Amino acid sequence: MASENCENLLFDQACLQVWAYNSTNVSLWMQTEECYKCDLLKKVDLSNNGVTNIRLNTIYNLWLDLTNDSSHNNCRTLYTFEEHGVYQWNLTNNFNCSQIEEITTPQDYFMPFVYALLLIIPSFAVWFYINYLQRTNVVPSVFRFASKTDLDIENTASSRHISLIDGSDVELKSTDFGTGSNEPVIIHPQLPKPVKNSSYRIASLDAFRGISIILMIFINLGGGEYWFFQHSPWNGFTLADFVMPWFCWVMGVSIAISLRSQLRSSTKRKYVFGRVVRRSIVLLVMGLVLNSVNYNNLHTFRPMGVLQRLAFIYFIAATLETIFMKSQPYFTNTRLDVIRDIIESAPQWLIVIVLVAIHTIITFYLPVPGCPKGYLGPGGLYNKSSNVNCTGGAAGYIDRLVFGEHHMYPGSSKSVYQSIPFDPEGILSTLTNVLLVYMGVHAGRIILCYQYTNERIKRWIAWTIVLGLTGGILCNFSKEDGLIPFNKNLFSLSYTFITGSSAFLLFIMLFLIIEHWRLWSGSPFCEIGQNSIILYLGHNIFYNTLPWRWQPVNETSHTEYLLMDCWATIFWCAIALVMYKKCIFIVV
């Protein structure tokens, strides 16, 4: 490879100038530290008595090695390069290497976040100012006229009944909260005061959903092209790896509350099940149609995806609740009342545990041709290229067998490990995803079974600790070690437990701040969370269209990418807020 031009470096790029004096047949070998136990790959042959410019990726620390025909590993080093930095490495007689020196100061990697805050803070200020004007009646509301159509749009100003992307109706009667107790009534602070037989919303749940969908949009749009807003290549985690689990967990809470409400209103179970089937099918079809936007070739069409995964896990969890959930909370008038939430859900948990056991048995004991049993690695270069075509072990093998490589997601591990395709929304990982949803279902059941905040908080804290410790033990509190590594692609058990624990923890904080202490109404996240389906579909369909996105004028840094992704996310939030003000809610 010839010397590269190091002018106009793009984002996440640096330049290394290697000076070789009286050294022949020298090559530079490289590998990222992220690539676990990977062999170094040849990058370039160096020119003798001259300088070779090399563009480097700065996302991960790099192993560098200068070698020739008679010398090996004399110049191996691990170095952290920074964006737009220019570095120099000298190789002299007798194959002596100098330290890598910085000759041009790198660009401030986090400065774009300052500009992003200058966009985000005024946006929040405008929202709160509009709310203030409406509350004080200083000016007429520009959102006064509510509208409603016949296409699955419901006006919650009167019914307080909203269907969400997860296909669940969140509706609570006053009796669900033990009226007459000292427990604060759970009601959105901006809604009218409760009246007899009214239905109320859990504002903290809406806020949690709103936070999740905002993060999901921002990350899907690119997250400013920062690596920590992208999914991990294989083991380990970034912020992006928590968003989907949080959304699934919230879906579980909504399922418990929704189905209990329907059963208490004497709706026959067969009709409840019919709604579950209908909503599952709608989510599935929407996911397939959405995939056709990017994969409209039948030879490469990807049948799996996020909405398809939500359809499957919703169907399983909601079906279990439809069959086994009691229309009234379980009471024994004995000491067992302290675990009545567990007693009431024992059949459901038994089935979920069986599903997880099936997942575990298949993962560790299914024979995969050419691969060791229980393989959990990304294949490719992983572990000195010992299992090149074994990406994902049993999970990857099942998906390739059913769908074929051409109908699967290319895989987030491809850029680092050069792996074959692997689908993170594959068949086998659906089983552990059901477990995560059911953690949310149980969190919702705790709300329904216990009247007081302290009773609920104690149980949620217990789940947070137990799940976090269990997940940590499974992955040995490390990235690559442990029986079951923390892995989003596989939706591993350790990943399920730890992300479930984080969801409980975040919900506890929101519940206390919004419902119990009343320190914050949850706005604007509550309002945004009530129209999550239109936000998810919209940002995917109009991903590369104005006014949300454009071709960056300056591709040399993260600044324009971050501002563009923040702007697009804010724009979608504004659309959701206007729909909320007009009482328009798109349901599934």
Coordinates of C-alpha atoms in Angstrom, one line a residue:
M1 CA 0.0 0.0 0.0
A2 CA 1.4 3.4 -1.0
S3 CA 1.7 6.3 1.4
E4 CA -1.7 7.9 2.1
N5 CA -2.6 11.6 2.0
C6 CA -3.1 12.8 5.6
E7 CA -4.8 16.1 4.7
N8 CA -8.5 16.7 5.4
L9 CA -8.8 13.9 7.9
L10 CA -12.4 12.8 8.6
F11 CA -13.9 12.2 12.0
D12 CA -12.3 9.4 14.0
Q13 CA -9.2 9.6 11.9
A14 CA -5.6 10.5 12.8
C15 CA -2.4 10.4 10.8
L16 CA 0.8 8.4 11.6
Q17 CA 4.0 9.4 9.8
V18 CA 6.5 6.5 10.0
W19 CA 10.1 7.5 9.1
A20 CA 12.4 4.6 8.2
Y21 CA 16.2 5.2 8.0
N22 CA 18.4 2.4 6.6
S23 CA 15.8 -0.2 7.3
T24 CA 14.6 -2.4 4.5
N25 CA 11.7 -4.8 4.0
V26 CA 9.8 -3.3 7.0
S27 CA 6.1 -3.7 7.4
L28 CA 3.6 -2.1 9.8
W29 CA 1.1 -4.5 11.4
M30 CA -1.9 -3.3 13.3
Q31 CA -4.9 -4.4 15.3
T32 CA -7.4 -2.7 17.7
E33 CA -7.4 -3.5 21.4
E34 CA -11.1 -4.1 21.1
C35 CA -10.4 -7.2 19.0
Y36 CA -10.1 -9.9 21.7
K37 CA -6.9 -12.1 21.2
C38 CA -6.8 -11.2 17.5
D39 CA -3.7 -11.5 15.4
L40 CA -2.2 -8.3 14.0
L41 CA -3.0 -7.6 10.4
K42 CA -0.5 -6.2 7.9
K43 CA -1.3 -2.5 7.2
V44 CA 1.5 -1.3 4.9
D45 CA 5.0 -1.9 3.6
L46 CA 7.2 1.0 4.6
S47 CA 9.5 2.8 2.1
N48 CA 13.2 2.8 3.0
N49 CA 14.8 6.2 3.8
G50 CA 11.5 8.0 3.5
V51 CA 8.3 8.8 5.2
T52 CA 5.0 6.8 5.0
N53 CA 1.8 8.5 5.9
I54 CA -0.9 6.2 7.3
R55 CA -4.5 7.1 8.2
L56 CA -5.6 5.4 11.4
N57 CA -9.0 4.9 13.0
T58 CA -9.1 6.5 16.5
I59 CA -12.2 4.7 17.9
Y60 CA -10.2 2.1 19.8
N61 CA -6.6 1.8 21.1
L62 CA -4.3 0.3 18.5
W63 CA -1.6 -2.3 18.7
L64 CA 1.2 -1.4 16.3
D65 CA 4.1 -3.6 15.3
L66 CA 7.0 -2.8 12.9
T67 CA 8.7 -6.0 11.6
N68 CA 11.1 -7.1 8.9
D69 CA 12.4 -10.4 7.6
S70 CA 14.9 -10.9 10.4
S71 CA 13.2 -9.2 13.4
H72 CA 9.8 -9.6 15.0
N73 CA 8.0 -7.7 17.7
N74 CA 10.9 -5.4 18.5
C75 CA 8.7 -2.4 18.0
R76 CA 5.3 -3.5 19.3
T77 CA 3.4 -0.8 21.2
L78 CA -0.2 0.0 22.3
Y79 CA -1.1 3.6 21.6
T80 CA -4.1 5.8 21.9
F81 CA -4.5 8.1 18.9
E82 CA -6.9 11.1 19.0
E83 CA -9.0 12.6 16.3
H84 CA -7.2 14.7 13.8
G85 CA -3.9 14.3 15.6
V86 CA -0.7 13.9 13.5
Y87 CA 1.9 11.6 15.0
Q88 CA 5.5 10.6 14.1
W89 CA 7.3 7.3 14.7
N90 CA 11.0 6.9 13.7
L91 CA 12.7 3.7 12.8
T92 CA 16.5 3.9 12.6
N93 CA 19.5 1.6 12.0
N94 CA 19.6 -1.8 13.7
F95 CA 15.8 -1.6 13.9
N96 CA 15.6 0.8 16.8
C97 CA 12.2 2.5 17.3
S98 CA 11.6 5.8 19.0
Q99 CA 8.5 6.6 21.0
I100 CA 5.5 7.8 19.1
E101 CA 5.4 11.6 19.2
E102 CA 2.5 14.0 18.8
I103 CA 3.4 16.7 16.2
T104 CA 0.0 18.2 15.7
T105 CA -2.5 18.7 18.5
P106 CA -5.6 16.6 18.2
Q107 CA -9.0 18.2 17.9
D108 CA -11.1 18.5 21.1
Y109 CA -13.2 15.4 20.9
F110 CA -16.0 16.6 23.2
M111 CA -16.3 20.2 22.1
P112 CA -19.3 19.4 19.8
F113 CA -21.3 18.6 22.9
V114 CA -21.1 22.2 23.9
Y115 CA -22.6 23.2 20.6
A116 CA -25.3 20.5 21.0
L117 CA -26.3 21.9 24.4
L118 CA -26.7 25.3 22.8
L119 CA -29.4 23.6 20.7
I120 CA -31.0 21.4 23.3
I121 CA -31.3 23.8 26.2
P122 CA -33.3 26.5 24.3
S123 CA -35.5 23.7 23.0
F124 CA -36.5 22.7 26.5
A125 CA -36.9 26.4 27.4
V126 CA -39.3 26.9 24.6
W127 CA -41.4 23.9 25.7
F128 CA -41.6 25.0 29.3
Y129 CA -42.4 28.6 28.3
I130 CA -45.3 27.5 26.1
N131 CA -46.6 25.5 29.0
Y132 CA -46.3 28.5 31.3
L133 CA -48.2 30.7 28.9
Q134 CA -51.0 28.2 28.7
R135 CA -51.3 27.6 32.4
T136 CA -51.4 31.4 33.1
N137 CA -53.8 32.1 30.1
V138 CA -51.5 35.0 29.1
V139 CA -52.1 34.1 25.4
P140 CA -54.6 31.7 23.8
S141 CA -53.3 28.2 23.3
V142 CA -52.1 27.6 19.8
F143 CA -52.9 23.9 20.3
R144 CA -56.5 24.4 21.4
F145 CA -58.3 22.4 18.8
A146 CA -58.3 18.7 19.4
S147 CA -58.8 16.4 16.5
K148 CA -59.7 12.8 16.0
T149 CA -60.0 10.4 13.1
D150 CA -61.4 6.9 12.7
L151 CA -58.0 5.3 12.0
D152 CA -57.0 4.0 15.4
I153 CA -56.7 7.5 16.9
E154 CA -58.1 8.0 20.4
N155 CA -58.7 11.2 22.3
T156 CA -57.4 10.7 25.8
A157 CA -58.6 14.1 27.0
S158 CA -61.8 12.4 28.0
S159 CA -61.0 8.7 28.1
R160 CA -57.5 8.7 29.6
H161 CA -56.9 5.6 27.5
I162 CA -53.8 5.3 25.3
S163 CA -52.4 2.4 23.3
L164 CA -48.7 2.4 22.8
I165 CA -46.1 0.9 20.5
D166 CA -46.0 -2.2 22.6
G167 CA -49.6 -2.8 21.8
S168 CA -50.7 -2.4 25.4
D169 CA -53.4 -0.1 26.8
V170 CA -52.3 1.8 29.9
E171 CA -55.4 2.4 31.9
L172 CA -55.8 2.4 35.7
K173 CA -58.9 2.7 37.8
S174 CA -58.8 4.4 41.1
T175 CA -59.3 1.1 42.8
D176 CA -56.0 -0.1 41.4
F177 CA -54.2 2.1 43.9
G178 CA -56.0 1.4 47.1
T179 CA -57.9 4.6 47.5
G180 CA -58.5 5.6 51.0
S181 CA -54.9 4.8 52.0
N182 CA -52.1 7.3 52.5
E183 CA -50.6 6.4 49.2
P184 CA -50.5 9.3 46.8
V185 CA -52.8 8.7 43.8
I186 CA -50.8 8.0 40.7
I187 CA -52.0 10.6 38.2
H188 CA -50.3 12.8 35.7
P189 CA -50.0 16.1 37.5
Q190 CA -51.2 18.1 34.5
L191 CA -54.4 16.1 34.1
P192 CA -57.7 17.0 35.9
K193 CA -58.1 16.0 39.5
P194 CA -59.4 12.5 40.0
V195 CA -63.1 11.7 40.0
K196 CA -65.0 8.6 40.8
N197 CA -64.3 5.7 38.3
S198 CA -61.8 7.8 36.4
S199 CA -58.7 6.2 34.8
Y200 CA -55.2 7.5 35.6
R201 CA -51.8 7.3 33.9
I202 CA -48.5 6.4 35.5
A203 CA -46.5 9.4 34.6
S204 CA -43.2 7.8 35.5
L205 CA -43.9 5.0 33.1
D206 CA -44.6 7.4 30.3
A207 CA -41.5 9.4 31.2
F208 CA -39.4 6.2 31.1
R209 CA -40.9 5.3 27.7
G210 CA -40.3 8.8 26.5
I211 CA -36.6 8.7 27.6
S212 CA -36.2 5.4 25.9
I213 CA -37.7 6.4 22.5
I214 CA -35.7 9.7 22.4
L215 CA -32.5 7.8 23.0
M216 CA -33.5 5.2 20.5
I217 CA -34.1 7.9 17.8
F218 CA -30.8 9.7 18.5
I219 CA -28.8 6.5 18.4
N220 CA -30.5 5.1 15.3
L221 CA -29.8 8.4 13.5
G222 CA -26.1 8.0 14.2
G223 CA -25.5 9.6 17.6
G224 CA -23.2 12.1 16.1
E225 CA -21.0 9.2 14.9
Y226 CA -19.5 8.8 18.4
W227 CA -18.5 5.3 19.1
F228 CA -20.1 5.3 22.6
F229 CA -23.5 5.9 21.0
Q230 CA -23.1 2.8 18.8
H231 CA -23.6 -0.8 19.8
S232 CA -20.7 -2.8 21.1
P233 CA -19.0 -4.9 18.4
W234 CA -19.5 -8.0 20.5
N235 CA -19.0 -8.4 24.3
G236 CA -19.3 -5.4 26.6
F237 CA -21.7 -2.5 26.5
T238 CA -22.3 1.2 25.5
L239 CA -25.3 3.3 26.2
A240 CA -26.9 2.1 23.0
D241 CA -27.0 -1.5 24.4
F242 CA -29.4 -0.5 27.2
V243 CA -32.1 1.4 25.2
M244 CA -33.9 -1.6 23.6
P245 CA -34.0 -3.6 26.9
W246 CA -35.5 -0.6 28.7
F247 CA -38.2 -0.3 26.0
C248 CA -39.0 -4.0 26.3
W249 CA -39.1 -3.7 30.1
V250 CA -41.5 -0.8 29.9
M251 CA -43.6 -2.8 27.6
G252 CA -43.8 -5.5 30.2
V253 CA -45.1 -3.1 32.9
S254 CA -47.7 -1.8 30.4
I255 CA -48.9 -5.4 29.7
A256 CA -49.6 -6.1 33.3
I257 CA -51.5 -2.9 34.0
S258 CA -53.4 -3.1 30.7
L259 CA -54.6 -6.7 31.0
R260 CA -55.6 -6.4 34.6
S261 CA -57.7 -3.3 33.7
Q262 CA -59.4 -5.2 30.9
L263 CA -60.1 -8.3 33.0
R264 CA -61.5 -6.2 35.9
S265 CA -63.9 -4.6 33.4
S266 CA -65.3 -8.1 32.8
T267 CA -63.9 -8.3 29.3
K268 CA -63.9 -12.0 28.2
R269 CA -60.4 -13.5 27.9
K270 CA -61.1 -14.7 24.4
Y271 CA -61.6 -11.0 23.4
V272 CA -58.5 -10.0 25.2
F273 CA -56.5 -12.7 23.4
G274 CA -58.0 -11.5 20.1
R275 CA -56.6 -8.1 20.8
V276 CA -53.2 -9.6 21.6
V277 CA -53.1 -11.5 18.4
R278 CA -54.3 -8.5 16.3
R279 CA -51.7 -6.2 17.8
S280 CA -48.9 -8.8 17.4
I281 CA -49.8 -9.2 13.7
V282 CA -49.9 -5.4 13.2
L283 CA -46.4 -5.0 14.8
L284 CA -45.1 -7.9 12.7
V285 CA -46.4 -6.5 9.5
M286 CA -45.2 -3.0 10.2
G287 CA -41.7 -4.4 10.9
L288 CA -41.6 -6.3 7.6
V289 CA -42.8 -3.2 5.7
L290 CA -40.3 -1.1 7.4
N291 CA -37.5 -3.5 6.5
S292 CA -38.5 -3.3 2.9
V293 CA -37.4 0.4 2.9
N294 CA -33.8 -0.7 3.0
Y295 CA -34.0 -4.3 1.9
N296 CA -36.5 -4.3 -0.9
N297 CA -34.6 -7.0 -2.9
L298 CA -36.1 -10.4 -2.3
H299 CA -32.6 -11.9 -2.4
T300 CA -31.4 -9.8 0.5
F301 CA -34.6 -9.0 2.3
R302 CA -34.2 -9.2 6.1
P303 CA -37.3 -10.8 7.8
M304 CA -36.2 -10.0 11.4
G305 CA -36.0 -6.6 13.1
V306 CA -36.9 -4.6 16.1
L307 CA -40.7 -4.4 15.5
Q308 CA -40.8 -8.1 14.7
R309 CA -39.0 -8.9 17.9
L310 CA -41.5 -6.7 19.8
A311 CA -44.3 -8.5 18.2
F312 CA -43.1 -12.0 19.2
I313 CA -42.2 -11.1 22.8
Y314 CA -45.4 -9.1 23.3
F315 CA -47.4 -12.1 22.0
I316 CA -45.7 -14.5 24.4
A317 CA -45.9 -12.3 27.5
A318 CA -49.4 -11.0 26.9
T319 CA -50.7 -14.5 26.1
L320 CA -49.3 -15.8 29.4
E321 CA -51.0 -13.0 31.3
T322 CA -54.2 -13.4 29.4
I323 CA -54.4 -17.1 30.4
F324 CA -53.2 -16.9 34.0
M325 CA -53.7 -13.4 35.3
K326 CA -56.4 -13.1 38.0
S327 CA -58.9 -10.3 37.6
Q328 CA -58.4 -9.4 41.2
P329 CA -55.2 -9.2 43.3
Y330 CA -54.3 -12.4 45.2
F331 CA -54.9 -12.2 49.0
T332 CA -54.3 -15.0 51.5
N333 CA -54.6 -13.1 54.9
T334 CA -51.5 -15.0 55.9
R335 CA -47.8 -14.3 56.1
L336 CA -47.7 -15.3 52.4
D337 CA -49.2 -11.9 51.6
V338 CA -45.7 -10.5 51.6
I339 CA -45.0 -12.5 48.4
R340 CA -48.4 -12.4 46.9
D341 CA -47.0 -10.9 43.7
I342 CA -44.8 -14.0 43.2
I343 CA -47.6 -16.4 44.2
E344 CA -50.0 -14.8 41.8
S345 CA -47.5 -15.1 38.9
A346 CA -46.1 -18.5 39.7
P347 CA -47.5 -20.3 36.6
Q348 CA -46.2 -17.5 34.3
W349 CA -42.8 -17.6 35.9
L350 CA -42.6 -21.3 35.6
I351 CA -43.2 -21.1 31.8
V352 CA -40.7 -18.3 31.4
I353 CA -38.1 -20.3 33.3
V354 CA -38.7 -23.2 31.0
L355 CA -38.2 -21.0 28.0
V356 CA -34.9 -19.7 29.5
A357 CA -33.8 -23.3 30.2
I358 CA -34.5 -24.2 26.6
H359 CA -32.4 -21.3 25.4
T360 CA -29.6 -22.3 27.7
I361 CA -29.6 -26.0 26.6
I362 CA -29.7 -25.1 22.9
T363 CA -26.9 -22.5 23.4
F364 CA -24.5 -24.8 25.2
Y365 CA -25.4 -28.3 23.8
L366 CA -26.6 -27.9 20.2
P367 CA -24.0 -29.4 17.9
V368 CA -22.9 -26.7 15.4
P369 CA -20.8 -28.1 12.4
G370 CA -17.2 -27.1 12.7
C371 CA -17.7 -25.2 16.0
P372 CA -17.1 -26.1 19.6
K373 CA -20.3 -26.7 21.8
G374 CA -21.3 -23.6 23.7
Y375 CA -19.4 -21.2 21.6
L376 CA -20.4 -17.6 22.3
G377 CA -17.8 -15.7 20.3
P378 CA -18.1 -13.5 17.2
G379 CA -16.0 -15.8 15.0
G380 CA -13.8 -14.2 12.4
L381 CA -10.5 -12.9 13.9
Y382 CA -11.7 -13.5 17.5
N383 CA -9.3 -15.6 19.6
K384 CA -6.6 -15.9 16.9
S385 CA -9.1 -16.8 14.2
S386 CA -9.7 -20.2 15.9
N387 CA -13.4 -20.4 14.9
V388 CA -13.8 -18.2 11.8
N389 CA -17.3 -19.3 10.7
C390 CA -18.8 -19.8 14.1
T391 CA -20.2 -16.3 14.7
G392 CA -22.8 -16.5 17.5
G393 CA -22.5 -20.2 18.0
A394 CA -25.9 -22.0 18.2
A395 CA -27.9 -18.7 17.8
G396 CA -26.1 -17.8 14.6
Y397 CA -26.3 -21.3 13.2
I398 CA -30.0 -21.5 13.7
D399 CA -30.6 -18.1 12.0
R400 CA -28.3 -19.0 9.1
L401 CA -30.1 -22.3 8.7
V402 CA -33.5 -20.8 8.7
F403 CA -32.9 -17.5 6.9
G404 CA -29.6 -17.8 5.1
E405 CA -26.7 -15.3 5.4
H406 CA -28.0 -13.0 2.7
H407 CA -31.2 -12.4 4.7
M408 CA -29.5 -11.4 8.0
Y409 CA -28.2 -8.2 9.5
P410 CA -24.5 -7.7 8.5
G411 CA -23.6 -7.7 12.2
S412 CA -22.1 -5.1 14.4
S413 CA -19.0 -7.3 14.9
K414 CA -18.1 -7.2 11.3
S415 CA -16.0 -4.0 11.4
V416 CA -13.8 -5.3 14.2
Y417 CA -13.7 -9.1 13.9
Q418 CA -14.5 -9.4 10.1
S419 CA -17.2 -11.9 11.1
I420 CA -19.9 -13.5 8.9
P421 CA -23.4 -12.0 9.3
F422 CA -25.2 -12.3 12.6
D423 CA -28.7 -11.1 13.4
P424 CA -29.1 -9.5 16.9
E425 CA -32.9 -9.9 16.5
G426 CA -32.6 -13.6 15.8
I427 CA -34.7 -16.6 16.8
L428 CA -33.0 -18.0 19.8
S429 CA -32.4 -14.7 21.6
T430 CA -36.2 -14.1 21.6
L431 CA -36.4 -16.5 24.5
T432 CA -34.2 -14.4 26.8
N433 CA -35.9 -11.3 25.6
V434 CA -39.2 -12.7 26.9
L435 CA -37.5 -13.0 30.3
L436 CA -36.6 -9.3 30.2
V437 CA -40.2 -8.4 29.3
Y438 CA -41.5 -10.5 32.1
M439 CA -39.3 -8.6 34.6
G440 CA -41.3 -5.6 33.5
V441 CA -44.6 -7.5 33.8
H442 CA -43.6 -8.3 37.4
A443 CA -42.8 -4.7 38.2
G444 CA -46.3 -3.8 37.0
R445 CA -47.8 -6.6 39.1
I446 CA -46.1 -5.1 42.2
I447 CA -47.9 -1.8 41.5
L448 CA -51.2 -3.7 41.3
C449 CA -50.6 -5.9 44.3
Y450 CA -49.3 -3.4 46.8
Q451 CA -50.9 -0.1 47.9
Y452 CA -48.0 1.8 49.5
T453 CA -44.9 3.3 47.9
N454 CA -42.6 1.7 50.5
E455 CA -44.0 -1.7 49.7
R456 CA -43.4 -1.3 46.0
I457 CA -39.9 0.3 46.3
K458 CA -38.6 -2.4 48.7
R459 CA -39.6 -5.1 46.2
W460 CA -38.2 -3.2 43.2
I461 CA -34.9 -2.6 45.0
A462 CA -34.7 -6.3 45.8
W463 CA -35.2 -7.2 42.1
T464 CA -32.5 -4.6 41.2
I465 CA -29.9 -6.1 43.5
V466 CA -30.7 -9.8 42.8
L467 CA -30.7 -9.3 39.0
G468 CA -27.6 -7.1 39.0
L469 CA -25.6 -9.5 41.1
T470 CA -26.8 -12.6 39.2
G471 CA -25.8 -11.0 35.9
G472 CA -22.5 -9.9 37.3
I473 CA -21.6 -13.3 38.6
L474 CA -22.5 -14.9 35.2
C475 CA -20.1 -12.6 33.3
N476 CA -17.6 -12.5 36.2
F477 CA -18.0 -8.7 36.4
S478 CA -15.7 -8.5 33.4
K479 CA -16.0 -8.0 29.6
E480 CA -14.6 -11.2 28.2
D481 CA -14.4 -13.6 31.1
G482 CA -17.2 -15.5 32.9
L483 CA -19.5 -18.3 32.0
I484 CA -21.9 -16.1 30.0
P485 CA -20.4 -12.8 28.8
F486 CA -22.4 -9.5 28.7
N487 CA -23.5 -9.6 25.1
K488 CA -26.3 -7.6 23.4
N489 CA -26.0 -9.4 20.1
L490 CA -26.8 -12.8 21.7
F491 CA -29.1 -11.2 24.3
S492 CA -27.2 -13.4 26.8
L493 CA -28.5 -14.2 30.2
S494 CA -26.0 -11.9 31.9
Y495 CA -27.1 -9.1 29.6
T496 CA -30.7 -9.8 30.3
F497 CA -30.2 -9.7 34.1
I498 CA -28.0 -6.6 34.2
T499 CA -30.2 -4.5 31.8
G500 CA -33.3 -5.6 33.7
S501 CA -31.6 -4.5 36.9
S502 CA -30.8 -1.1 35.3
A503 CA -34.5 -0.7 34.2
F504 CA -35.7 -1.4 37.7
L505 CA -33.2 1.2 39.1
L506 CA -34.2 3.9 36.6
F507 CA -37.9 3.3 37.2
I508 CA -37.4 3.5 40.9
M509 CA -35.8 6.9 40.6
L510 CA -38.5 8.2 38.2
F511 CA -41.3 6.8 40.3
L512 CA -40.0 8.5 43.5
I513 CA -39.4 11.8 41.8
I514 CA -42.6 12.0 39.8
E515 CA -45.2 10.0 41.6
H516 CA -44.1 10.0 45.3
W517 CA -42.2 13.2 45.9
R518 CA -43.9 15.2 43.1
L519 CA -40.7 17.0 42.4
W520 CA -41.2 16.9 38.6
S521 CA -44.2 16.2 36.4
G522 CA -42.1 14.1 33.9
S523 CA -42.7 16.7 31.2
P524 CA -41.8 16.7 28.3
F525 CA -40.8 13.0 28.3
C526 CA -44.3 11.9 29.5
E527 CA -46.0 13.6 26.5
I528 CA -43.4 12.2 24.1
G529 CA -43.7 8.7 25.4
Q530 CA -47.4 8.6 24.6
N531 CA -46.8 8.7 20.8
S532 CA -43.8 6.3 20.6
I533 CA -45.1 4.4 17.6
I534 CA -45.3 7.4 15.3
L535 CA -41.8 8.5 16.4
Y536 CA -40.3 5.1 15.8
L537 CA -41.9 4.6 12.3
G538 CA -41.3 8.2 11.3
H539 CA -37.6 8.5 12.1
N540 CA -37.0 5.2 10.2
I541 CA -39.0 6.0 7.1
F542 CA -37.7 9.6 6.8
Y543 CA -34.2 8.8 8.0
N544 CA -32.4 10.5 5.1
T545 CA -34.8 13.3 4.2
L546 CA -35.1 17.0 4.9
P547 CA -35.7 18.7 7.2
W548 CA -34.4 16.0 9.6
R549 CA -31.2 15.2 7.9
W550 CA -28.9 16.4 5.1
Q551 CA -25.6 15.7 3.5
P552 CA -23.0 17.2 6.0
V553 CA -21.2 20.2 4.6
N554 CA -18.2 19.4 6.9
E555 CA -17.4 15.7 7.2
T556 CA -14.1 16.2 9.0
S557 CA -15.4 16.3 12.6
H558 CA -18.3 15.1 14.8
T559 CA -19.7 18.6 15.1
E560 CA -22.2 18.8 12.2
Y561 CA -23.2 15.1 12.7
L562 CA -24.0 15.7 16.3
L563 CA -25.9 18.9 15.7
M564 CA -27.8 17.2 12.8
D565 CA -28.8 14.2 14.9
C566 CA -29.8 16.4 17.9
W567 CA -31.9 18.6 15.6
A568 CA -33.6 15.6 14.0
T569 CA -34.4 14.1 17.5
I570 CA -35.7 17.4 18.7
F571 CA -37.8 17.8 15.6
W572 CA -39.5 14.4 16.2
C573 CA -40.0 15.3 19.8
A574 CA -41.7 18.5 18.7
I575 CA -44.0 16.6 16.5
A576 CA -45.0 14.3 19.4
L577 CA -45.6 17.3 21.7
V578 CA -47.9 19.0 19.1
M579 CA -49.8 15.7 18.7
Y580 CA -50.1 15.5 22.5
K581 CA -51.5 19.1 22.7
K582 CA -54.0 18.3 20.0
C583 CA -54.9 15.0 21.8
I584 CA -53.9 12.9 18.8
F585 CA -52.5 9.5 19.8
I586 CA -51.7 6.9 17.1
V587 CA -52.3 3.4 18.4
V588 CA -51.5 -0.1 17.3

